[in-house]
Backbone as CSV, one residue per row, in Angstrom:
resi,resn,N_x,N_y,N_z,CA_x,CA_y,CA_z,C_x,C_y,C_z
1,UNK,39.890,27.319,-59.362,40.044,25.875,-59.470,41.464,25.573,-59.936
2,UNK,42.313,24.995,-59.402,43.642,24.435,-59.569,43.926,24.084,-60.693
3,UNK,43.177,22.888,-61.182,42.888,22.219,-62.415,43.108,23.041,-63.502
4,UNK,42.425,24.006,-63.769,42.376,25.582,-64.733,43.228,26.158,-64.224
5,UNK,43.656,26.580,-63.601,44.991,27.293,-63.088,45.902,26.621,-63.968
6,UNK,46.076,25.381,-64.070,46.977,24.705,-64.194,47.352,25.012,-65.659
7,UNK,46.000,24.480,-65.883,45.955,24.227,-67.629,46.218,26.146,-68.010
8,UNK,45.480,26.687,-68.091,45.921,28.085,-68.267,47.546,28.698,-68.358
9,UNK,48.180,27.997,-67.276,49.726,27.997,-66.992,50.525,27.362,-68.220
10,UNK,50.221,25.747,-68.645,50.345,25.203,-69.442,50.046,25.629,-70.789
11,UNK,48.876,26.693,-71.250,49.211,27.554,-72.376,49.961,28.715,-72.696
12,UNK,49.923,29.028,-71.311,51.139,30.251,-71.372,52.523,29.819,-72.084
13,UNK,52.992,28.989,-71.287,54.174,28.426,-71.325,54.480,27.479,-72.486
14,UNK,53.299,27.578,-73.342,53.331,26.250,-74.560,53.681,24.752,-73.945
15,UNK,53.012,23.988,-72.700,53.221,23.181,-72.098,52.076,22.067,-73.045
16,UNK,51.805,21.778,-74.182,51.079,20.953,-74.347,50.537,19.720,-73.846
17,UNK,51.919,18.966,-73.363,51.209,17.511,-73.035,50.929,17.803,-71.314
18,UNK,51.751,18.918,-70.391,50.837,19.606,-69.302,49.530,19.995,-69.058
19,UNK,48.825,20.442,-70.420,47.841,20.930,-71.275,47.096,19.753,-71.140
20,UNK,47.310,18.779,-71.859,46.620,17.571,-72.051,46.459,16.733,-70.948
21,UNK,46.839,16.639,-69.960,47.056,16.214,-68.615,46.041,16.563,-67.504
22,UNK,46.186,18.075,-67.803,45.276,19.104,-67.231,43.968,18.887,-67.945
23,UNK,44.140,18.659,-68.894,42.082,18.217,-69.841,41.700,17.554,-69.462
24,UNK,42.540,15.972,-69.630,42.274,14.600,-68.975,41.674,14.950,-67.397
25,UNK,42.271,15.705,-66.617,41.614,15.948,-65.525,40.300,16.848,-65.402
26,UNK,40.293,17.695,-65.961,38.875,18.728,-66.178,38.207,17.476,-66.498
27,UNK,38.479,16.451,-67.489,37.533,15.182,-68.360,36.598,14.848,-67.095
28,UNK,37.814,14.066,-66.071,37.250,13.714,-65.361,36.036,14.027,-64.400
29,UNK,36.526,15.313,-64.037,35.600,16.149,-62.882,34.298,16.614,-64.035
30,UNK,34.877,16.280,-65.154,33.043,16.860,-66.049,32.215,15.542,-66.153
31,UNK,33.133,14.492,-66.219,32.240,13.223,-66.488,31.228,12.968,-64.792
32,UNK,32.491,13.779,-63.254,31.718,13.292,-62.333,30.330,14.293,-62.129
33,UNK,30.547,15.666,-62.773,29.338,16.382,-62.977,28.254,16.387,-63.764
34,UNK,28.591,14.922,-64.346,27.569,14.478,-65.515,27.320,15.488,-67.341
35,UNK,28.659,16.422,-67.478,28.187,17.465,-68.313,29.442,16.279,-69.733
36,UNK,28.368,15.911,-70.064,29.179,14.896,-71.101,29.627,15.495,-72.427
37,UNK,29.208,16.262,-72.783,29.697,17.055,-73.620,30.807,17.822,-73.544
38,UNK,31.212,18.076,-72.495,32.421,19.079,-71.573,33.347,18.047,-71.930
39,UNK,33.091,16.991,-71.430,34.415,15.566,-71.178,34.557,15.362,-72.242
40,UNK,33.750,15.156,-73.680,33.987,14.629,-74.388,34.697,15.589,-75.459
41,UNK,34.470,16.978,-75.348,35.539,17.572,-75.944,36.772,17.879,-75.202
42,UNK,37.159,17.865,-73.987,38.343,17.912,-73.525,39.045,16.170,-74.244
43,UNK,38.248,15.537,-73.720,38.966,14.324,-74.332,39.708,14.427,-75.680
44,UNK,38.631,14.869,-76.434,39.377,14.857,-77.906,40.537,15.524,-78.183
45,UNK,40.288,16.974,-77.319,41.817,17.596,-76.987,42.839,16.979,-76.672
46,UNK,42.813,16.516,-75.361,44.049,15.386,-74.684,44.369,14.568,-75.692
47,UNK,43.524,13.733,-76.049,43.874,12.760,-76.852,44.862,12.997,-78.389
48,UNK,44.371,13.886,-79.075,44.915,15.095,-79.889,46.214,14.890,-79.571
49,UNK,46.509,15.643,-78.611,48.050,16.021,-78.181,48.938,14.760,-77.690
50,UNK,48.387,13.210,-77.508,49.057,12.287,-76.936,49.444,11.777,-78.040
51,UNK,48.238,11.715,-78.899,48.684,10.893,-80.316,49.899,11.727,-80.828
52,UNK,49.332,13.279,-80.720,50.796,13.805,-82.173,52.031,13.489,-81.498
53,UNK,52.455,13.629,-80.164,53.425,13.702,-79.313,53.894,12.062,-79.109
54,UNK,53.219,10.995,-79.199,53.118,9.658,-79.121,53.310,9.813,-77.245
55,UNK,52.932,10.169,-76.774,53.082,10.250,-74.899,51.710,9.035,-74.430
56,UNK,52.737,7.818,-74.915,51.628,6.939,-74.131,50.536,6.590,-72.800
57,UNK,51.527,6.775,-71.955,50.934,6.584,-70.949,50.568,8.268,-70.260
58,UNK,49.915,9.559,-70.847,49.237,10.631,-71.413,47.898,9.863,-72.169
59,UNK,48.059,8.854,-73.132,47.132,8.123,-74.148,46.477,6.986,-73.166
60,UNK,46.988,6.898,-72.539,46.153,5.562,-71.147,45.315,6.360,-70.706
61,UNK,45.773,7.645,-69.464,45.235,7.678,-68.486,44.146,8.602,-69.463
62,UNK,44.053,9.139,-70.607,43.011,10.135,-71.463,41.936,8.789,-71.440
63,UNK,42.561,7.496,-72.134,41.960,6.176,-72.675,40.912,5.881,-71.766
64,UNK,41.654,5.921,-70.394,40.801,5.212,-68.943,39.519,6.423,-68.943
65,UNK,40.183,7.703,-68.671,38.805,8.776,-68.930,37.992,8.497,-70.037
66,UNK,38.094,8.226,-71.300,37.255,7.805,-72.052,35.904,6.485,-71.705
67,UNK,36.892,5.585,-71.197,36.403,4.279,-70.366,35.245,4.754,-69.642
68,UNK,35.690,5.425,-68.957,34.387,6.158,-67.713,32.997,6.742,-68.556
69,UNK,33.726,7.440,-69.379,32.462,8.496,-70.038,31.935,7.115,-70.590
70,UNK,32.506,6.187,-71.233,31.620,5.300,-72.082,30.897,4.842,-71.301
71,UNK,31.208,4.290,-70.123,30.433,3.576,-68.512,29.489,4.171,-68.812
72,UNK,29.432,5.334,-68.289,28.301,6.321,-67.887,27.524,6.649,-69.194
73,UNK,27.521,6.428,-70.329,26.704,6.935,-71.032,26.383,5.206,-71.873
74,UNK,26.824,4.465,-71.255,25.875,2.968,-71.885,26.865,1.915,-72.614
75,UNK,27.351,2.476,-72.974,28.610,1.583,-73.791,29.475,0.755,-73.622
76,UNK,28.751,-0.059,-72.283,29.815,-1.291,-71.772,30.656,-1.786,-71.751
77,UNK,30.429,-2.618,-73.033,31.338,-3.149,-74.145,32.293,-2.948,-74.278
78,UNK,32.671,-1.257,-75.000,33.687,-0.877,-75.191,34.542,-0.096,-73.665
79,UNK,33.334,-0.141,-72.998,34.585,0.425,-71.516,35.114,-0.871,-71.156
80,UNK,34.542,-1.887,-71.122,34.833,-2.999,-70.755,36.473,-3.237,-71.213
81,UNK,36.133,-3.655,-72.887,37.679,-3.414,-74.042,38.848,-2.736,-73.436
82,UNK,38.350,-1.220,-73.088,39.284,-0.423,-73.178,40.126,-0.181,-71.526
83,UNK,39.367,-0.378,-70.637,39.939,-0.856,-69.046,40.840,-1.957,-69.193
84,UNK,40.089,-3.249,-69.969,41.443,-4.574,-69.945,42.568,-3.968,-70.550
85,UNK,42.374,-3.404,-72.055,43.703,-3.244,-72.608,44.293,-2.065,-71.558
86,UNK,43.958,-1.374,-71.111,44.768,-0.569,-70.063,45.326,-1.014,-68.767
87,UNK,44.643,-1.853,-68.439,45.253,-2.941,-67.401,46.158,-3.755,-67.337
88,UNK,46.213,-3.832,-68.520,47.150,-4.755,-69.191,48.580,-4.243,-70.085
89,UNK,48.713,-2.856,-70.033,49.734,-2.065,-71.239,50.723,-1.747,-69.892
90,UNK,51.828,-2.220,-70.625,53.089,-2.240,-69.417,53.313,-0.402,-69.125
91,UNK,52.813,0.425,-70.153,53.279,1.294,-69.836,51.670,2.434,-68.814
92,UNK,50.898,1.893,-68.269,50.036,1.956,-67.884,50.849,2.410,-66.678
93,UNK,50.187,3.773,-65.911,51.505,4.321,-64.377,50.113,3.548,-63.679
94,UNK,50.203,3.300,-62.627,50.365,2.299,-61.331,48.467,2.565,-60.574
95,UNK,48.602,4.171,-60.619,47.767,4.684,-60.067,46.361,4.399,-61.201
96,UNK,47.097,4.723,-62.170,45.759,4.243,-63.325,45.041,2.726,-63.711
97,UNK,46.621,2.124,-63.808,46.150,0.277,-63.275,45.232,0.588,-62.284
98,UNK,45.395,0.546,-60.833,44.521,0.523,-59.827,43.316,1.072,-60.568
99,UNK,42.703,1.940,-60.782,41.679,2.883,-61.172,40.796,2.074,-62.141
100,UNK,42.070,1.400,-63.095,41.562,0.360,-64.309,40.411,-0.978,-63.680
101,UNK,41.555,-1.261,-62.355,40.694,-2.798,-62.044,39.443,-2.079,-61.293
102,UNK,39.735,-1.134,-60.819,37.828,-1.306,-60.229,36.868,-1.202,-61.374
103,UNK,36.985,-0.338,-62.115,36.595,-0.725,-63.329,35.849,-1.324,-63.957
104,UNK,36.944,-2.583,-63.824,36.748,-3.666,-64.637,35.729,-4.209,-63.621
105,UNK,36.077,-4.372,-62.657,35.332,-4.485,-61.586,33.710,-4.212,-61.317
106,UNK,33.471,-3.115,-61.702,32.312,-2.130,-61.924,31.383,-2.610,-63.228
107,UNK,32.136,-2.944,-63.701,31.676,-3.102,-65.406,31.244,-4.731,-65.426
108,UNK,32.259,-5.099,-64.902,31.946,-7.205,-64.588,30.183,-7.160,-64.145
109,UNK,30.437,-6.293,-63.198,28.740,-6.354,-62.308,27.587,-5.231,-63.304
110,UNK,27.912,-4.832,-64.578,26.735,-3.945,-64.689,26.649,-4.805,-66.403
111,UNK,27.751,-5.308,-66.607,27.393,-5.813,-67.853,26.516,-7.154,-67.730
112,UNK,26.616,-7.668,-67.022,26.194,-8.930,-66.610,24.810,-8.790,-66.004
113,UNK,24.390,-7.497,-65.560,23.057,-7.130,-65.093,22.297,-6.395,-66.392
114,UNK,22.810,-6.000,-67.091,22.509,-5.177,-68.429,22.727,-5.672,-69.970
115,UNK,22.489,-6.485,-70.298,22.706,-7.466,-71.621,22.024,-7.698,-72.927
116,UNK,21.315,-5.506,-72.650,20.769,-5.111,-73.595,21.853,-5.391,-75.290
117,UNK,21.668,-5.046,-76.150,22.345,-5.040,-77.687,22.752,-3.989,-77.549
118,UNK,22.950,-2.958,-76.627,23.665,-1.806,-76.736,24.949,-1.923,-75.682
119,UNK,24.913,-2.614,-75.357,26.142,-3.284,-74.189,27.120,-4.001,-75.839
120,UNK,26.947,-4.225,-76.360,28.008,-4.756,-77.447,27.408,-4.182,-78.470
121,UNK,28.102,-3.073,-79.011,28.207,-1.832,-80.387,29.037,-2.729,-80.821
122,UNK,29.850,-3.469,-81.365,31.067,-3.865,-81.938,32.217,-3.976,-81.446
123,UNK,33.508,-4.495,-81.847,34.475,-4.400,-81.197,35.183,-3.643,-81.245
124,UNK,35.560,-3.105,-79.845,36.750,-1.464,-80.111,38.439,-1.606,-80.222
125,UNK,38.573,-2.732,-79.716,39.942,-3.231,-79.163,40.001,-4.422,-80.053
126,UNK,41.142,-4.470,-80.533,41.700,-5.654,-81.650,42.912,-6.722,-80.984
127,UNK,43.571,-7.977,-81.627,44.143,-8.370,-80.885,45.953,-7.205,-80.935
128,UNK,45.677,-6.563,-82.424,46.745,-5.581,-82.765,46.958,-4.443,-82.274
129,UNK,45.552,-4.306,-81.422,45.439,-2.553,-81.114,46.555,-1.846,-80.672
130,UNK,46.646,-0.944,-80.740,47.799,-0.248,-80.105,46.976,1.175,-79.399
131,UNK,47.500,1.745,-77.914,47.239,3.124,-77.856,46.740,3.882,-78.965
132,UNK,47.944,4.423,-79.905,47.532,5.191,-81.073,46.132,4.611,-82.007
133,UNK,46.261,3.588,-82.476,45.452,3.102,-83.060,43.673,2.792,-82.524
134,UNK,43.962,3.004,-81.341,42.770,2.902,-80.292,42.273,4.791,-80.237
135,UNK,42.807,4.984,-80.332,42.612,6.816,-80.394,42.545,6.990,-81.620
136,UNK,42.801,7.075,-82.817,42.492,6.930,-84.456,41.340,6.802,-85.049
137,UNK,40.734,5.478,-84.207,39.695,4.863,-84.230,38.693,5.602,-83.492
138,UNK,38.725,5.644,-82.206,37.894,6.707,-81.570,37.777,8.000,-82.215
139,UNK,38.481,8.766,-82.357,38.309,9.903,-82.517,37.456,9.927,-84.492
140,UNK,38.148,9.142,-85.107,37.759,9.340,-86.785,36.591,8.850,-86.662
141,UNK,35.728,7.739,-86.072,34.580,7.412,-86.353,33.631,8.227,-85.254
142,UNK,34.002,9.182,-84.691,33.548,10.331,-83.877,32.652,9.985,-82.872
143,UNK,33.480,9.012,-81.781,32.786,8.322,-81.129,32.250,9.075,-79.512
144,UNK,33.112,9.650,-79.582,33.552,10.653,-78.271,32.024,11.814,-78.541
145,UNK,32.239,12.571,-79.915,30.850,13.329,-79.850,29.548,12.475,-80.141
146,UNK,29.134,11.309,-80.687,28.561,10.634,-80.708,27.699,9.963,-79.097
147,UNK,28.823,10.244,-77.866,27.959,9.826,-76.961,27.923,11.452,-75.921
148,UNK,28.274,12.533,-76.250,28.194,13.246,-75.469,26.666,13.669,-75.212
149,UNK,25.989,13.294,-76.368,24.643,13.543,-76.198,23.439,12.746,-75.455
150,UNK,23.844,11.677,-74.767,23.556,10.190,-74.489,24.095,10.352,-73.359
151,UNK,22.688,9.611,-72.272,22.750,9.608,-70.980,21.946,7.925,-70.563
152,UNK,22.413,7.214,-69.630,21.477,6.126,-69.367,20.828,6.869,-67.927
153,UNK,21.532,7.536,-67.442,20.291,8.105,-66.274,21.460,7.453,-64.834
């Protein structure tokens, strides 16, 4: 698998935020294999390495993978939050905007069909938030292992 190739390469070489790049992508392909636990510790990795490094837009496209896993495991709300503010962060690359609005897109039509009390946990996104501070938050109130165990089906 390329992906692991990659990342493997990236420890050789002490390539960290390559490293983190390469997780963010494993994230993905684990969130589309449904193994939520997989994604949600690569995430914490990536994320890890964007914050110490401050590599924002590294901290988006990890952010947007987070977004997804939250989709998929019930958490509306906060995918909802975390797609706008990524849609919206100038330093957001182009391909991830796009990725962001379907999204939002996706989420417009399932929140609005789904308006259980678990569709709004609280608010994740502030009017101050920042990247870093959005990852701080995630990661310290251990939100990431908190839903790896959690499936809506």
């Amino acid at each position: 698998h390329y992906i692991q190739h990659s990342l493997r390469l990236c420890h050789e070489t002490h390539d960290a935020l390559g490293a983190a790049y390469a997780q963010t992508s494993l994230a993905n392909l684990a969130i589309a294999a449904r193994e939520w636990q997989e994604a949600a510790q690569l995430l914490e990795q990536s994320l890890g390495v964007g914050a110490a490094n401050h590599a924002i837009p590294l901290l988006l496209q990890s952010l947007l993978a987070v977004a997804n896993l939250f989709t998929v495991t019930g958490k509306l709300a906060w995918a909802q939050e975390l797609v706008q503010f990524i849609s919206n962060h100038p330093s957001t690359f182009k391909a991830d905007r796009d990725e962001s609005q379907k999204l939002i897109t996706l989420l417009s039509t399932l929140v609005t069909e789904s308006p259980d009390g678990d569709t709004h946990p609280g608010r994740l996104v502030h009017e101050d938030s920042s990247e870093q501070t959005l990852v701080e938050f995630i990661c310290s109130q251990g939100l990431l292992k908190n839903l790896a165990f959690e499936e809506t089906g």
